[in-house]
Amino acid sequence: MIRLLALCFVVVLLAPAARADFVISNLRFTLYHELGHAVIDQLALPVFGPQENAADSFGLVLADRMHSESELARIITDMTALARLEAEEELFDPWDEYMPGAQRLARAICLYYGLNAEARLETARGLGMPTGSKRGCAEDARATKAAWISVLRRLTPSEGAAPVQSLRAAQRGKALRLLAKDIARINATLVLPRAIPVVQVDCGEDNAFYFDIDERIEFCSEMIDALRARSPG
Ligand SMILES: [Zn+2]
């Protein structure tokens, strides 16, 4: 009984933290993915393959550059948990601009692993990466990183330059409050050719967008509710 009470106490203490992590991790990757679309658009980058895949790979290379090992392991683990829940409801559509969710996730885990293979085997294996994929993932990650690093170098602020707010978060919106530190971190890491407003609006769906017409990133407020509903604990 005492052990059970102690266990409940631990669960009660940990549950809100796990829920907050899950929401923030998935918001973070969504921001990095949308930023990928923005970078492709603003720099008019040639993209070989579907732009959604390129935005995902940009997101992972950026996350790899900005986060510690433990933070990145948290992000990919929470992305995996969300993708598995979403896959249960997904209907296969060969014309969808995204790869099927399970495959999109597998590519993300593969790239996560390959970007620092020595440190990440255990986490990647725990998330389902087969041993037979190790070499291919390491090679893919090397090529993907080489492609994006040259782009990131073009966007790196020059030493001693005045700070630039490339991402300009609106005042209102839970998603933007949760992402405030990440947006500040991105602004310290990258300077875009033109500033991009980041807003939260009601859109009637659980989604986020980059609009190239007016160069804006939009988080749907429904995304916060959907992430909370799916979060563990
Ligand atoms: Zn996208």
mmCIF file of C-alpha atoms in Angstrom, residues 3-181:
data_model
loop_
_atom_site.group_PDB
_atom_site.id
_atom_site.type_symbol
_atom_site.label_atom_id
_atom_site.label_comp_id
_atom_site.label_asym_id
_atom_site.label_seq_id
_atom_site.Cartn_x
_atom_site.Cartn_y
_atom_site.Cartn_z
ATOM 1 C CA ARG A 3 4.631 1.447 -2.254
ATOM 2 C CA LEU A 4 1.467 2.024 -4.245
ATOM 3 C CA LEU A 5 0.935 5.400 -2.612
ATOM 4 C CA ALA A 6 4.546 6.325 -3.276
ATOM 5 C CA LEU A 7 4.171 5.241 -6.892
ATOM 6 C CA CYS A 8 0.993 7.314 -7.300
ATOM 7 C CA PHE A 9 2.798 10.295 -5.827
ATOM 8 C CA VAL A 10 5.589 9.945 -8.363
ATOM 9 C CA VAL A 11 3.095 9.576 -11.204
ATOM 10 C CA VAL A 12 1.199 12.676 -10.060
ATOM 11 C CA LEU A 13 4.439 14.617 -9.895
ATOM 12 C CA LEU A 14 5.655 13.447 -13.292
ATOM 13 C CA ALA A 15 2.436 13.525 -15.305
ATOM 14 C CA PRO A 16 2.131 17.293 -15.826
ATOM 15 C CA ALA A 17 5.823 17.515 -16.771
ATOM 16 C CA ALA A 18 5.444 14.680 -19.293
ATOM 17 C CA ARG A 19 2.382 16.362 -20.745
ATOM 18 C CA ALA A 20 4.126 19.732 -21.035
ATOM 19 C CA ASP A 21 7.175 18.096 -22.647
ATOM 20 C CA PHE A 22 5.004 16.281 -25.173
ATOM 21 C CA VAL A 23 3.192 19.464 -26.187
ATOM 22 C CA ILE A 24 6.366 21.569 -26.398
ATOM 23 C CA SER A 25 8.396 18.915 -28.238
ATOM 24 C CA ASN A 26 5.787 18.600 -30.965
ATOM 25 C CA LEU A 27 5.275 22.359 -31.209
ATOM 26 C CA ARG A 28 9.032 22.784 -31.539
ATOM 27 C CA PHE A 29 9.371 20.379 -34.415
ATOM 28 C CA THR A 30 6.354 21.950 -36.105
ATOM 29 C CA LEU A 31 8.050 25.354 -35.865
ATOM 30 C CA TYR A 32 11.321 23.991 -37.298
ATOM 31 C CA HIS A 33 9.414 22.303 -40.134
ATOM 32 C CA GLU A 34 7.516 25.487 -41.033
ATOM 33 C CA LEU A 35 10.753 27.436 -40.813
ATOM 34 C CA GLY A 36 12.137 24.965 -43.367
ATOM 35 C CA HIS A 37 9.399 25.994 -45.806
ATOM 36 C CA ALA A 38 10.201 29.653 -45.098
ATOM 37 C CA VAL A 39 13.930 29.173 -45.746
ATOM 38 C CA ILE A 40 13.253 27.269 -48.993
ATOM 39 C CA ASP A 41 10.920 30.062 -50.086
ATOM 40 C CA GLN A 42 13.002 33.075 -49.074
ATOM 41 C CA LEU A 43 16.265 31.722 -50.474
ATOM 42 C CA ALA A 44 14.463 30.259 -53.527
ATOM 43 C CA LEU A 45 16.296 26.985 -52.883
ATOM 44 C CA PRO A 46 16.089 24.248 -55.487
ATOM 45 C CA VAL A 47 14.456 21.255 -53.833
ATOM 46 C CA PHE A 48 15.044 17.752 -55.150
ATOM 47 C CA GLY A 49 11.976 15.792 -54.051
ATOM 48 C CA PRO A 50 8.819 16.706 -52.166
ATOM 49 C CA GLN A 51 9.138 19.973 -50.239
ATOM 50 C CA GLU A 52 7.468 18.388 -47.189
ATOM 51 C CA ASN A 53 10.366 15.923 -46.930
ATOM 52 C CA ALA A 54 12.861 18.768 -47.306
ATOM 53 C CA ALA A 55 11.110 20.785 -44.563
ATOM 54 C CA ASP A 56 11.297 17.765 -42.240
ATOM 55 C CA SER A 57 14.987 17.274 -42.914
ATOM 56 C CA PHE A 58 15.674 20.990 -42.375
ATOM 57 C CA GLY A 59 13.792 20.746 -39.075
ATOM 58 C CA LEU A 60 15.921 17.856 -37.879
ATOM 59 C CA VAL A 61 19.248 19.359 -38.959
ATOM 60 C CA LEU A 62 18.298 22.618 -37.206
ATOM 61 C CA ALA A 63 17.138 20.776 -34.071
ATOM 62 C CA ASP A 64 20.405 18.803 -34.093
ATOM 63 C CA ARG A 65 22.316 22.066 -34.150
ATOM 64 C CA MET A 66 20.282 23.846 -31.468
ATOM 65 C CA HIS A 67 19.550 21.169 -28.849
ATOM 66 C CA SER A 68 21.530 19.093 -26.373
ATOM 67 C CA GLU A 69 21.456 15.289 -26.672
ATOM 68 C CA SER A 70 18.898 14.982 -23.882
ATOM 69 C CA GLU A 71 16.635 17.682 -25.345
ATOM 70 C CA LEU A 72 16.801 16.129 -28.788
ATOM 71 C CA ALA A 73 16.085 12.635 -27.417
ATOM 72 C CA ARG A 74 12.996 14.102 -25.691
ATOM 73 C CA ILE A 75 11.840 15.753 -28.928
ATOM 74 C CA ILE A 76 12.188 12.640 -31.121
ATOM 75 C CA THR A 77 10.587 10.450 -28.446
ATOM 76 C CA ASP A 78 7.587 12.787 -28.158
ATOM 77 C CA MET A 79 7.335 13.075 -31.958
ATOM 78 C CA THR A 80 7.256 9.268 -32.108
ATOM 79 C CA ALA A 81 4.484 9.046 -29.515
ATOM 80 C CA LEU A 82 2.377 11.568 -31.439
ATOM 81 C CA ALA A 83 3.018 10.018 -34.857
ATOM 82 C CA ARG A 84 1.981 6.578 -33.569
ATOM 83 C CA LEU A 85 -1.293 7.961 -32.229
ATOM 84 C CA GLU A 86 -1.965 9.811 -35.481
ATOM 85 C CA ALA A 87 -1.135 6.723 -37.552
ATOM 86 C CA GLU A 88 -4.033 4.882 -35.889
ATOM 87 C CA GLU A 89 -6.482 7.351 -37.464
ATOM 88 C CA GLU A 90 -4.693 7.869 -40.769
ATOM 89 C CA LEU A 91 -6.142 6.786 -44.096
ATOM 90 C CA PHE A 92 -3.570 6.083 -46.786
ATOM 91 C CA ASP A 93 -3.752 8.546 -49.655
ATOM 92 C CA PRO A 94 -1.075 8.083 -52.321
ATOM 93 C CA TRP A 95 -1.631 11.690 -53.459
ATOM 94 C CA ASP A 96 -1.033 13.189 -50.029
ATOM 95 C CA GLU A 97 1.850 15.682 -50.093
ATOM 96 C CA TYR A 98 3.244 14.000 -46.964
ATOM 97 C CA MET A 99 4.623 10.499 -46.831
ATOM 98 C CA PRO A 100 2.451 8.128 -44.801
ATOM 99 C CA GLY A 101 2.869 9.117 -41.134
ATOM 100 C CA ALA A 102 4.675 5.916 -40.125
ATOM 101 C CA GLN A 103 7.194 6.346 -42.936
ATOM 102 C CA ARG A 104 7.630 10.050 -42.235
ATOM 103 C CA LEU A 105 8.389 9.149 -38.629
ATOM 104 C CA ALA A 106 10.823 6.386 -39.654
ATOM 105 C CA ARG A 107 12.720 8.912 -41.808
ATOM 106 C CA ALA A 108 12.840 11.327 -38.860
ATOM 107 C CA ILE A 109 14.218 8.658 -36.491
ATOM 108 C CA CYS A 110 16.686 7.564 -39.186
ATOM 109 C CA LEU A 111 17.960 11.113 -39.661
ATOM 110 C CA TYR A 112 18.031 11.779 -35.911
ATOM 111 C CA TYR A 113 20.205 8.684 -35.506
ATOM 112 C CA GLY A 114 22.469 9.353 -38.466
ATOM 113 C CA LEU A 115 23.230 12.940 -37.412
ATOM 114 C CA ASN A 116 25.135 11.598 -34.369
ATOM 115 C CA ALA A 117 25.234 7.833 -34.716
ATOM 116 C CA GLU A 118 27.669 7.188 -31.837
ATOM 117 C CA ALA A 119 25.411 8.842 -29.261
ATOM 118 C CA ARG A 120 21.954 7.881 -30.502
ATOM 119 C CA LEU A 121 21.834 4.160 -31.265
ATOM 120 C CA GLU A 122 20.075 3.200 -28.053
ATOM 121 C CA THR A 123 17.340 5.840 -28.398
ATOM 122 C CA ALA A 124 16.820 5.138 -32.104
ATOM 123 C CA ARG A 125 16.640 1.377 -31.492
ATOM 124 C CA GLY A 126 14.178 1.987 -28.665
ATOM 125 C CA LEU A 127 12.000 3.970 -31.075
ATOM 126 C CA GLY A 128 11.991 1.089 -33.561
ATOM 127 C CA MET A 129 14.926 1.635 -35.923
ATOM 128 C CA PRO A 130 16.143 -1.774 -37.151
ATOM 129 C CA THR A 131 19.864 -2.534 -36.800
ATOM 130 C CA GLY A 132 19.989 -3.091 -40.558
ATOM 131 C CA SER A 133 19.179 0.592 -41.150
ATOM 132 C CA LYS A 134 22.209 1.925 -39.249
ATOM 133 C CA ARG A 135 24.524 2.309 -42.211
ATOM 134 C CA GLY A 136 21.916 3.691 -44.612
ATOM 135 C CA CYS A 137 20.689 6.208 -42.040
ATOM 136 C CA ALA A 138 24.230 7.390 -41.304
ATOM 137 C CA GLU A 139 24.895 7.875 -45.039
ATOM 138 C CA ASP A 140 21.581 9.652 -45.656
ATOM 139 C CA ALA A 141 22.176 11.927 -42.676
ATOM 140 C CA ARG A 142 25.654 12.838 -43.928
ATOM 141 C CA ALA A 143 24.268 13.886 -47.316
ATOM 142 C CA THR A 144 21.281 15.720 -45.807
ATOM 143 C CA LYS A 145 23.453 17.581 -43.329
ATOM 144 C CA ALA A 146 25.922 18.606 -46.050
ATOM 145 C CA ALA A 147 23.032 20.053 -48.070
ATOM 146 C CA TRP A 148 21.503 22.017 -45.201
ATOM 147 C CA ILE A 149 24.681 23.128 -43.454
ATOM 148 C CA SER A 150 25.678 25.249 -46.425
ATOM 149 C CA VAL A 151 22.247 26.914 -46.266
ATOM 150 C CA LEU A 152 22.504 27.432 -42.499
ATOM 151 C CA ARG A 153 25.941 29.002 -42.978
ATOM 152 C CA ARG A 154 24.402 31.570 -45.330
ATOM 153 C CA LEU A 155 21.917 32.438 -42.576
ATOM 154 C CA THR A 156 24.377 32.555 -39.672
ATOM 155 C CA PRO A 157 24.653 36.079 -38.191
ATOM 156 C CA SER A 158 28.059 37.633 -38.653
ATOM 157 C CA GLU A 159 30.115 38.084 -35.510
ATOM 158 C CA GLY A 160 29.346 41.258 -33.602
ATOM 159 C CA ALA A 161 26.291 42.040 -35.749
ATOM 160 C CA ALA A 162 23.287 43.651 -34.049
ATOM 161 C CA PRO A 163 20.599 41.105 -33.055
ATOM 162 C CA VAL A 164 17.849 40.576 -35.614
ATOM 163 C CA GLN A 165 14.340 39.328 -34.850
ATOM 164 C CA SER A 166 13.812 37.198 -37.943
ATOM 165 C CA LEU A 167 10.878 35.408 -36.336
ATOM 166 C CA ARG A 168 8.455 37.940 -34.852
ATOM 167 C CA ALA A 169 6.052 36.208 -32.518
ATOM 168 C CA ALA A 170 2.645 37.797 -31.958
ATOM 169 C CA GLN A 171 1.705 38.741 -28.405
ATOM 170 C CA ARG A 172 -1.250 36.383 -28.143
ATOM 171 C CA GLY A 173 -1.412 32.615 -28.266
ATOM 172 C CA LYS A 174 -0.516 29.712 -26.009
ATOM 173 C CA ALA A 175 1.638 28.074 -28.703
ATOM 174 C CA LEU A 176 3.714 31.243 -29.020
ATOM 175 C CA ARG A 177 4.152 31.560 -25.261
ATOM 176 C CA LEU A 178 5.352 27.956 -25.102
ATOM 177 C CA LEU A 179 7.718 28.560 -28.027
ATOM 178 C CA ALA A 180 9.049 31.924 -26.834
ATOM 179 C CA LYS A 181 12.479 30.576 -25.802
#
